[in-house]
């Protein structure tokens, strides 16, 4: 071998021996790193053209590197921001589910109440005319209180409904007995006989069961959607710990410092980093899943015996039926009241009788199907609840699934099919440590993230408590009980929000819901027939009293 060849080879071999272990000649240039670093929007003034000694690095391996101290700091902050965005983007589905479905359900419910109030007002104006308009505030107050309850007002549904029927009884008792003057004390005495006399028939009892249970379920369900929305919004905005930020920097940008900007993290490496960073979020999963299960149970109630649409749609017919019961039994009711409360004082002399107003003689006319709104907010309760149930089921285990959802993103990791050519935290090679289990306590031996398992995140614990409280409310609503107003009446009575019936153990209570409420056309025909019979007997004592009362009120 010529001597000049040996003179060239010996210096080259010395140069190769001087390179750090695992490095190659190409890695000494920082050109590829400069290009990737600039693409992130950072100034190229911070980055060298060639690798430099890495003793200054605090997170990445202290070997020959393309990173300065300024670069490591900026890339560390960049890894924090990217992590926060990843969590927020990955949890977008669950957040959007609760935001959009809460908006839709709330819109539906409010419009349903408005439709029911308008329908009742239109029907009663046609049927009772001036008599209704002069007493319409009784009905307006009913809907005002129902709306106030739905929006979270401190309303006891049972007491409110009892008060509605008591007020209606007082007004009607005066109308069917216009020849007498009744003091406030006397009318209070009349109200005390409501339960005993049942002047409105069985409608108040059945309607109370329907309304209380349906409203309890609907209000609690929409509150559940609100809580789910708030928890999802809060938990998706994470604040990584210093230990997590170090691990994120090491995983996402230490390849830059090693001159390997195009090499992505190994999938299992990513999972351990994410499980460490999201350990507290994973602990939310147990209570979240119980919350979702409770929401699904109440949703089934809304589709079945607690269907708010089947309650509110025919409520005008039911109240009209109750009024007719009162009119038909007015003589017996009045006689029993006079016997119990005493003979009232005669009223001042009335003016001469006039003929009954035309609209009261007219037969009751139900709305045609095309006139009466059949849905609210462009949908029906069944379709709306079915849609919400499907989305809720997909949101189960969402928080423990976050690491897997993030790490399967091809923009984050090298994927499971490229386990040899990925960044393992030190070099481009297979990642060997085992994957940690979910949750805070399982991170004690996490090789990538320094997690203090003795200090659970206070903010996450607050969200767990919020879910637990809401789950208890949902369980109460499922059983027909209002969490704020537990009924103290005898459970065997089968009335009120606290009757304690489970599922369909009390079928007689739900008979009104399952058989009568949906049959709107049948109900209207029955009321139509009753109204016709009523108008054909205007010479009866009860109707004569109404006519005389109208004359007195219109003077």
Coordinates of C-alpha atoms in Angstrom, one line a residue:
X1 CA 0.0 0.0 0.0
X2 CA 1.4 3.4 -0.9
X3 CA 2.5 5.5 2.0
X4 CA 0.2 8.4 1.0
X5 CA -2.9 6.2 1.4
X6 CA -2.0 5.3 4.9
X7 CA -1.4 9.0 5.7
X8 CA -5.0 9.7 4.6
X9 CA -6.7 6.8 6.3
X10 CA -5.1 7.3 9.8
X11 CA -6.5 10.9 10.3
X12 CA -10.0 9.7 9.0
X13 CA -10.1 6.9 11.5
X14 CA -9.1 9.2 14.3
X15 CA -11.9 11.6 13.3
X16 CA -14.5 8.8 13.4
X17 CA -13.3 7.6 16.8
X18 CA -13.8 11.2 18.1
X19 CA -17.5 11.2 17.2
X20 CA -20.0 10.4 20.0
X21 CA -21.4 6.8 20.1
X22 CA -24.3 6.3 17.8
X23 CA -23.5 9.4 15.7
X24 CA -22.8 9.4 12.0
X25 CA -21.1 11.9 9.7
X26 CA -24.3 13.3 8.3
X27 CA -25.7 14.0 11.9
X28 CA -23.0 16.6 12.5
X29 CA -24.8 19.0 10.2
X30 CA -27.8 20.9 11.7
X31 CA -29.3 21.8 8.3
X32 CA -32.3 19.5 8.6
X33 CA -33.0 20.7 12.1
X34 CA -32.7 24.3 11.0
X35 CA -35.3 23.8 8.4
X36 CA -37.7 22.0 10.8
X37 CA -37.1 24.6 13.5
X38 CA -37.8 27.5 11.2
X39 CA -41.0 25.8 10.0
X40 CA -42.2 26.1 13.6
X41 CA -41.9 29.9 13.3
X42 CA -38.8 30.2 15.4
X43 CA -35.8 32.4 14.6
X44 CA -32.9 30.6 13.0
X45 CA -30.5 32.9 14.9
X46 CA -30.9 30.5 17.9
X47 CA -29.7 27.4 16.1
X48 CA -26.1 26.5 15.1
X49 CA -25.1 25.2 11.7
X50 CA -23.1 22.3 13.1
X51 CA -23.6 20.1 16.2
X52 CA -22.1 21.5 19.4
X53 CA -21.3 19.9 22.8
X54 CA -24.5 19.4 24.9
X55 CA -23.4 19.9 28.5
X56 CA -25.8 22.9 28.7
X57 CA -28.9 20.8 28.0
X58 CA -31.2 20.2 31.0
X59 CA -33.8 17.8 29.5
X60 CA -32.4 16.2 26.3
X61 CA -29.3 13.9 26.3
X62 CA -26.1 15.9 27.0
X63 CA -24.4 14.7 23.9
X64 CA -23.4 16.4 20.7
X65 CA -26.5 18.5 19.8
X66 CA -28.1 21.0 17.5
X67 CA -29.9 22.7 20.4
X68 CA -28.8 25.7 22.3
X69 CA -30.2 26.6 25.8
X70 CA -32.6 29.0 24.1
X71 CA -33.8 26.4 21.7
X72 CA -34.5 23.9 24.5
X73 CA -36.5 26.4 26.4
X74 CA -38.6 27.4 23.4
X75 CA -39.2 23.8 22.3
X76 CA -40.1 22.9 25.8
X77 CA -42.8 25.6 25.8
X78 CA -43.9 24.5 22.3
X79 CA -44.3 20.9 23.5
X80 CA -46.6 22.2 26.4
X81 CA -48.8 24.1 24.0
X82 CA -49.0 21.3 21.5
X83 CA -50.0 18.9 24.3
X84 CA -52.8 21.2 25.5
X85 CA -54.1 21.5 22.0
X86 CA -53.9 17.8 21.4
X87 CA -56.0 17.1 24.5
X88 CA -58.5 19.8 23.6
X89 CA -58.8 18.5 20.0
X90 CA -59.1 14.9 21.0
X91 CA -61.9 15.6 23.5
X92 CA -63.7 17.8 21.0
X93 CA -66.3 15.1 20.3
X94 CA -67.4 14.7 23.8
X95 CA -67.5 18.4 24.4
X96 CA -69.5 19.0 21.2
X97 CA -71.9 16.2 22.1
X98 CA -72.9 17.9 25.4
X99 CA -72.9 21.4 24.1
X100 CA -75.0 20.7 21.0
X101 CA -77.4 18.2 22.6
X102 CA -78.0 20.5 25.6
X103 CA -78.8 23.3 23.3
X104 CA -81.2 21.2 21.3
X105 CA -83.0 19.6 24.3
X106 CA -83.4 23.0 26.0
X107 CA -84.8 24.6 22.8
X108 CA -87.2 21.6 22.4
X109 CA -88.4 21.8 26.0
X110 CA -89.0 25.5 26.0
X111 CA -90.8 25.4 22.7
X112 CA -92.9 22.5 23.9
X113 CA -94.1 24.6 26.9
X114 CA -94.8 27.6 24.7
X115 CA -96.8 25.4 22.3
X116 CA -98.8 23.8 25.1
X117 CA -99.6 27.2 26.7
X118 CA -100.6 28.7 23.3
X119 CA -102.8 25.7 22.5
X120 CA -104.6 25.9 25.9
X121 CA -105.1 29.6 25.5
X122 CA -106.5 29.2 21.9
X123 CA -108.8 26.3 22.9
X124 CA -110.2 28.0 26.0
X125 CA -110.8 31.3 24.2
X126 CA -112.8 29.4 21.6
X127 CA -114.6 27.3 24.2
X128 CA -115.2 29.6 27.1
X129 CA -114.7 33.0 25.6
X130 CA -114.9 35.9 28.1
X131 CA -115.2 33.6 31.1
X132 CA -111.7 32.2 30.4
X133 CA -110.1 35.6 29.5
X134 CA -111.3 37.1 32.8
X135 CA -109.6 34.2 34.7
X136 CA -106.7 33.5 32.3
X137 CA -104.1 34.5 34.9
X138 CA -104.8 31.2 36.8
X139 CA -103.6 29.3 33.7
X140 CA -100.8 31.7 32.9
X141 CA -99.4 31.3 36.4
X142 CA -99.4 27.5 36.0
X143 CA -97.2 27.7 32.9
X144 CA -95.0 30.4 34.5
X145 CA -94.3 28.2 37.5
X146 CA -93.6 25.2 35.2
X147 CA -91.1 27.2 33.3
X148 CA -89.5 28.5 36.5
X149 CA -89.2 24.9 37.8
X150 CA -87.6 23.8 34.6
X151 CA -85.0 26.6 34.7
X152 CA -83.9 25.6 38.2
X153 CA -86.4 27.7 40.3
X154 CA -87.2 26.7 43.8
X155 CA -90.6 25.3 43.0
X156 CA -92.3 22.4 44.7
X157 CA -94.3 20.9 41.8
X158 CA -96.9 19.1 43.9
X159 CA -97.7 22.2 46.0
X160 CA -97.8 24.3 42.9
X161 CA -100.2 22.0 41.1
X162 CA -102.4 21.7 44.2
X163 CA -102.5 25.5 44.4
X164 CA -103.5 25.7 40.7
X165 CA -106.5 23.3 41.3
X166 CA -107.5 25.1 44.5
X167 CA -107.5 28.5 42.7
X168 CA -109.4 27.1 39.8
X169 CA -112.0 25.6 42.2
X170 CA -112.4 29.0 43.9
X171 CA -113.0 30.8 40.6
X172 CA -115.4 28.2 39.3
X173 CA -117.3 27.9 42.6
X174 CA -118.0 31.5 42.4
X175 CA -119.1 31.3 38.8
X176 CA -121.5 28.4 39.3
X177 CA -122.9 30.2 42.4
X178 CA -123.3 33.8 41.3
X179 CA -126.3 34.4 43.6
X180 CA -124.0 34.3 46.6
X181 CA -121.2 36.4 47.9
X182 CA -118.1 34.5 49.2
X183 CA -115.5 36.0 51.6
X184 CA -111.9 35.0 51.5
X185 CA -112.3 32.8 54.6
X186 CA -115.3 31.1 52.9
X187 CA -113.3 30.3 49.8
X188 CA -110.4 29.0 51.9
X189 CA -112.9 26.6 53.5
X190 CA -114.0 25.5 50.0
X191 CA -110.4 24.7 49.1
X192 CA -110.1 22.4 52.1
X193 CA -112.9 20.2 50.7
X194 CA -111.0 19.7 47.4
X195 CA -109.6 16.3 48.1
X196 CA -112.8 15.1 49.8
X197 CA -115.2 16.4 47.1
X198 CA -113.0 15.7 44.0
X199 CA -114.9 18.3 42.0
X200 CA -112.6 17.9 39.0
X201 CA -112.8 14.1 39.0
X202 CA -109.6 12.1 38.9
X203 CA -107.9 14.4 36.4
X204 CA -105.9 16.4 39.0
X205 CA -104.4 13.2 40.6
X206 CA -103.5 11.7 37.3
X207 CA -102.1 14.9 35.8
X208 CA -100.1 15.5 39.0
X209 CA -98.4 12.1 38.6
X210 CA -97.7 12.8 34.9
X211 CA -96.5 16.4 35.3
X212 CA -94.3 15.9 38.4
X213 CA -92.5 12.8 37.1
X214 CA -92.1 14.1 33.5
X215 CA -90.8 17.5 34.6
X216 CA -88.5 16.0 37.2
X217 CA -87.0 13.7 34.6
X218 CA -86.8 16.5 31.9
X219 CA -85.2 19.0 34.3
X220 CA -82.7 16.6 35.7
X221 CA -81.8 15.3 32.3
X222 CA -81.1 18.8 31.0
X223 CA -79.1 19.6 34.2
X224 CA -77.1 16.4 33.5
X225 CA -76.4 17.7 30.0
X226 CA -75.2 20.9 31.5
X227 CA -72.9 19.2 34.1
X228 CA -71.5 16.9 31.4
X229 CA -70.8 20.0 29.2
X230 CA -69.1 21.9 32.0
X231 CA -67.0 18.9 33.2
X232 CA -65.9 18.1 29.6
X233 CA -65.0 21.8 29.0
X234 CA -63.0 22.1 32.2
X235 CA -61.2 18.7 32.0
X236 CA -60.2 19.3 28.4
X237 CA -58.2 22.4 29.4
X238 CA -55.2 20.8 31.2
X239 CA -52.3 22.4 33.0
X240 CA -49.4 20.0 32.7
X241 CA -47.1 19.6 35.7
X242 CA -43.3 20.4 35.4
X243 CA -42.6 16.7 35.3
X244 CA -45.1 16.3 32.4
X245 CA -43.6 19.2 30.5
X246 CA -40.1 17.7 30.8
X247 CA -41.4 14.4 29.5
X248 CA -43.3 16.0 26.6
X249 CA -40.1 18.0 25.6
X250 CA -38.0 14.8 25.7
X251 CA -40.6 12.9 23.6
X252 CA -41.5 15.6 21.0
X253 CA -38.4 17.7 20.5
X254 CA -35.3 16.0 21.8
X255 CA -35.1 14.3 18.4
X256 CA -34.5 17.8 17.1
X257 CA -31.6 18.3 19.5
X258 CA -30.1 14.9 18.3
X259 CA -30.3 16.0 14.7
X260 CA -33.3 13.7 14.0
X261 CA -36.3 16.1 13.5
X262 CA -38.2 13.7 11.2
X263 CA -38.1 10.8 13.6
X264 CA -41.3 10.5 15.6
X265 CA -41.8 9.0 19.0
X266 CA -42.5 5.2 19.4
X267 CA -46.2 4.5 20.1
X268 CA -45.6 2.8 23.5
X269 CA -43.3 5.6 24.5
X270 CA -46.0 8.1 23.8
X271 CA -48.6 6.0 25.7
X272 CA -46.4 6.1 28.9
X273 CA -45.9 9.8 28.6
X274 CA -49.6 10.5 28.1
X275 CA -50.7 8.1 30.8
X276 CA -48.4 10.0 33.2
X277 CA -49.5 13.4 32.1
X278 CA -53.2 12.5 32.1
X279 CA -53.2 10.2 35.1
X280 CA -55.7 12.4 37.0
X281 CA -58.0 12.7 34.0
X282 CA -58.1 8.9 33.8
X283 CA -59.3 8.8 37.4
X284 CA -62.4 10.7 36.3
X285 CA -63.4 7.8 34.2
X286 CA -65.1 5.7 36.8
X287 CA -67.5 8.5 38.0
X288 CA -68.0 9.7 34.4
X289 CA -69.1 6.2 33.3
X290 CA -71.6 6.0 36.2
X291 CA -72.9 9.4 35.2
X292 CA -73.4 8.4 31.6
X293 CA -75.2 5.2 32.7
X294 CA -77.5 7.3 34.9
X295 CA -78.2 9.7 32.0
X296 CA -79.1 6.7 29.8
X297 CA -81.5 5.4 32.4
X298 CA -83.3 8.7 32.7
X299 CA -83.4 8.9 28.9
X300 CA -85.3 5.6 28.8
X301 CA -87.8 7.1 31.3
X302 CA -88.2 10.1 28.9
X303 CA -89.0 7.7 26.1
X304 CA -91.5 5.8 28.3
X305 CA -93.7 6.6 31.3
X306 CA -92.1 10.1 31.9
X307 CA -92.5 11.3 28.3
X308 CA -92.9 15.1 28.7
X309 CA -94.3 15.5 25.2
X310 CA -97.2 13.1 25.9
X311 CA -97.9 15.1 29.1
X312 CA -97.8 18.6 27.7
X313 CA -99.4 18.0 24.3
X314 CA -102.9 17.1 25.6
X315 CA -102.8 19.1 28.8
X316 CA -105.4 21.6 27.5
X317 CA -107.8 18.7 26.9
X318 CA -107.2 17.3 30.4
X319 CA -107.8 20.6 32.1
X320 CA -110.9 21.2 30.0
X321 CA -112.1 17.7 31.0
X322 CA -111.6 18.6 34.7
X323 CA -113.6 21.8 34.2
X324 CA -116.5 19.9 32.6
X325 CA -116.5 17.5 35.5
X326 CA -116.9 20.4 37.9
X327 CA -119.7 21.8 35.8
X328 CA -121.6 18.5 35.6
X329 CA -121.3 18.0 39.4
X330 CA -121.8 21.6 40.4
X331 CA -125.0 21.0 42.3
X332 CA -123.7 18.1 44.4
X333 CA -120.4 20.0 45.0
X334 CA -122.2 23.2 46.1
X335 CA -124.5 21.3 48.4
X336 CA -121.7 19.6 50.2
X337 CA -119.7 22.8 50.5
X338 CA -122.7 24.6 51.9
X339 CA -123.2 21.8 54.4
X340 CA -119.6 21.9 55.5
X341 CA -118.8 25.6 55.3
X342 CA -122.2 27.1 56.0
X343 CA -124.8 28.9 54.0
X344 CA -123.2 31.9 52.2
X345 CA -124.6 35.4 52.1
X346 CA -126.7 36.4 49.1
X347 CA -125.1 38.5 46.5
X348 CA -126.4 42.0 45.5
X349 CA -129.3 41.8 43.1
X350 CA -128.3 41.0 39.5
X351 CA -129.5 42.8 36.5
X352 CA -132.0 41.1 34.3
X353 CA -130.9 37.9 32.6
X354 CA -129.5 38.1 29.1
X355 CA -129.0 35.3 26.6
X356 CA -125.9 33.3 26.9
X357 CA -123.0 34.5 24.6
X358 CA -122.9 32.7 21.3
X359 CA -119.4 31.3 21.8
X360 CA -120.5 29.4 24.9
X361 CA -123.4 27.8 23.1
X362 CA -121.1 26.7 20.3
X363 CA -120.0 23.1 20.4
X364 CA -116.4 22.6 21.3
X365 CA -114.2 22.4 18.2
X366 CA -110.9 20.6 18.4
X367 CA -108.0 21.6 16.2
X368 CA -107.3 19.8 13.0
X369 CA -103.9 18.0 13.0
X370 CA -102.4 20.5 10.6
X371 CA -103.4 23.4 12.9
X372 CA -102.0 21.9 16.1
X373 CA -98.2 21.7 16.4
X374 CA -97.1 18.1 16.8
X375 CA -93.4 18.7 17.4
X376 CA -91.2 21.4 19.0
X377 CA -87.9 22.6 17.6
X378 CA -88.4 20.6 14.4
X379 CA -88.2 17.2 16.1
X380 CA -90.0 14.9 18.6
X381 CA -88.9 13.8 22.0
X382 CA -88.3 10.3 20.9
X383 CA -86.0 11.2 18.0
X384 CA -84.2 13.7 20.2
X385 CA -83.6 11.3 23.0
X386 CA -82.6 8.5 20.7
X387 CA -79.9 10.7 19.2
X388 CA -78.7 11.8 22.6
X389 CA -78.5 8.2 23.8
X390 CA -76.3 7.2 20.9
X391 CA -73.9 10.0 21.5
X392 CA -73.8 9.4 25.2
X393 CA -72.8 5.8 24.7
X394 CA -69.9 6.8 22.5
X395 CA -68.6 9.1 25.3
X396 CA -68.1 6.4 27.8
X397 CA -64.4 5.8 28.9
X398 CA -63.5 8.9 27.1
X399 CA -60.9 10.1 29.7
X400 CA -59.0 6.9 30.1
X401 CA -59.0 6.6 26.3
X402 CA -57.3 10.0 25.7
X403 CA -53.7 8.6 25.7
X404 CA -54.6 6.0 23.1
X405 CA -56.5 8.6 21.0
X406 CA -53.6 11.0 21.0
X407 CA -50.9 8.4 20.4
X408 CA -52.6 6.8 17.4
X409 CA -52.5 10.2 15.7
X410 CA -50.0 9.9 12.8
X411 CA -48.8 13.4 13.3
X412 CA -47.7 12.6 16.8
X413 CA -46.1 9.1 16.8
X414 CA -44.4 6.7 14.3
X415 CA -47.3 4.3 14.8
X416 CA -47.4 0.7 15.8
X417 CA -46.0 -0.6 12.5
X418 CA -42.7 1.3 12.8
X419 CA -41.3 0.1 16.2
X420 CA -37.7 0.0 15.2
X421 CA -37.3 3.3 13.4
X422 CA -38.9 5.6 16.1
X423 CA -37.6 7.8 18.9
X424 CA -37.5 6.0 22.2
X425 CA -36.3 9.0 24.3
X426 CA -32.6 8.4 23.8
X427 CA -32.1 7.3 20.2
X428 CA -33.8 5.9 17.1
X429 CA -34.6 2.4 18.3
X430 CA -37.3 0.2 19.7
X431 CA -39.0 1.3 23.0
X432 CA -38.6 -1.5 25.6
X433 CA -40.3 -0.5 28.9
X434 CA -43.8 -1.9 29.5
X435 CA -46.9 0.3 29.2
X436 CA -48.3 1.6 32.5
X437 CA -51.9 1.0 33.5
X438 CA -54.5 3.8 33.7
X439 CA -54.9 6.1 36.7
X440 CA -52.8 8.0 39.2
X441 CA -51.8 5.2 41.5
X442 CA -50.5 3.1 38.6
X443 CA -47.9 5.7 37.6
X444 CA -45.6 5.1 40.6
X445 CA -43.2 3.3 38.3
X446 CA -43.8 5.3 35.1
X447 CA -40.3 5.4 33.5
X448 CA -41.1 8.7 31.6
X449 CA -43.0 11.0 33.8
X450 CA -42.3 12.0 37.4
X451 CA -45.8 11.7 38.9
X452 CA -46.6 12.4 42.6
X453 CA -49.3 9.8 43.3
X454 CA -49.7 11.2 46.8
X455 CA -51.2 14.5 45.6
X456 CA -54.3 14.0 43.4
X457 CA -55.3 17.0 41.3
X458 CA -57.8 19.1 43.3
X459 CA -59.5 20.4 40.2
X460 CA -60.1 17.0 38.8
X461 CA -61.4 15.8 42.3
X462 CA -63.9 18.7 42.1
X463 CA -65.2 17.5 38.8
X464 CA -65.5 14.0 40.2
X465 CA -67.6 15.3 43.0
X466 CA -69.8 17.3 40.6
X467 CA -70.4 14.1 38.6
X468 CA -71.2 12.2 41.7
X469 CA -73.8 14.7 42.9
X470 CA -75.4 14.8 39.4
X471 CA -75.5 11.0 39.2
X472 CA -77.5 10.9 42.5
X473 CA -79.9 13.4 41.1
X474 CA -80.4 11.3 38.0
X475 CA -81.0 8.2 40.1
X476 CA -83.7 10.1 42.0
X477 CA -85.3 11.3 38.8
X478 CA -85.3 7.8 37.4
X479 CA -87.4 6.7 40.4
X480 CA -89.7 9.7 40.0
X481 CA -88.3 11.6 43.0
X482 CA -87.4 15.2 43.0
X483 CA -84.0 15.6 44.8
X484 CA -85.0 18.9 46.2
X485 CA -88.6 18.0 47.3
X486 CA -89.0 14.5 48.5
X487 CA -92.7 13.7 49.0
X488 CA -93.6 13.0 52.6
X489 CA -97.1 11.6 51.8
X490 CA -98.0 8.0 52.2
X491 CA -96.2 6.0 49.5
X492 CA -99.1 3.7 49.1
X493 CA -101.2 6.6 47.8
X494 CA -99.4 6.5 44.5
X495 CA -99.5 10.2 44.0
X496 CA -96.8 12.8 44.0
X497 CA -93.2 12.9 43.1
X498 CA -92.1 10.7 46.0
X499 CA -94.3 7.7 45.5
X500 CA -91.3 5.5 45.3
X501 CA -92.6 3.3 42.4
X502 CA -89.8 1.6 40.5
X503 CA -90.1 0.9 36.7
X504 CA -93.7 -0.2 36.1
X505 CA -94.5 -1.6 39.6
X506 CA -97.3 0.9 39.8
X507 CA -99.0 0.4 36.4
X508 CA -102.2 2.0 37.5
X509 CA -100.4 5.3 37.9
X510 CA -98.9 5.1 34.4
X511 CA -102.1 4.0 32.8
X512 CA -103.0 7.7 32.2
X513 CA -99.7 8.2 30.5
X514 CA -99.5 5.1 28.4
X515 CA -103.1 4.7 27.3
X516 CA -104.8 8.1 27.5
X517 CA -102.2 10.8 26.9
X518 CA -101.1 9.7 23.4
X519 CA -104.8 9.4 22.3
X520 CA -105.2 13.1 21.7
X521 CA -107.9 12.7 18.9
X522 CA -109.9 10.3 21.1
X523 CA -109.7 12.7 24.0
X524 CA -110.9 15.5 21.9
X525 CA -113.8 13.6 20.6
X526 CA -114.9 12.7 24.1
X527 CA -114.6 16.4 25.1
X528 CA -116.4 17.4 22.0
X529 CA -119.3 15.1 22.8
X530 CA -119.4 16.3 26.4
X531 CA -119.4 19.9 25.3
X532 CA -122.2 19.2 22.9
X533 CA -124.3 17.6 25.7
X534 CA -123.5 20.5 28.0
X535 CA -124.5 23.1 25.5
X536 CA -127.8 21.4 24.8
X537 CA -128.8 21.6 28.4
X538 CA -128.5 25.3 29.0
X539 CA -131.6 25.3 31.2
X540 CA -129.9 23.2 33.8
X541 CA -129.1 25.0 37.1
X542 CA -125.3 24.8 36.7
X543 CA -125.2 26.4 33.3
X544 CA -127.7 29.0 34.3
X545 CA -125.4 29.9 37.1
X546 CA -122.5 30.4 34.6
X547 CA -124.6 32.6 32.3
X548 CA -125.7 34.7 35.2
X549 CA -122.1 35.0 36.4
X550 CA -121.0 36.1 32.9
X551 CA -123.6 38.8 32.9
X552 CA -122.5 40.0 36.3
X553 CA -118.8 40.0 35.3
X554 CA -119.5 41.8 32.0
X555 CA -121.5 44.7 33.5

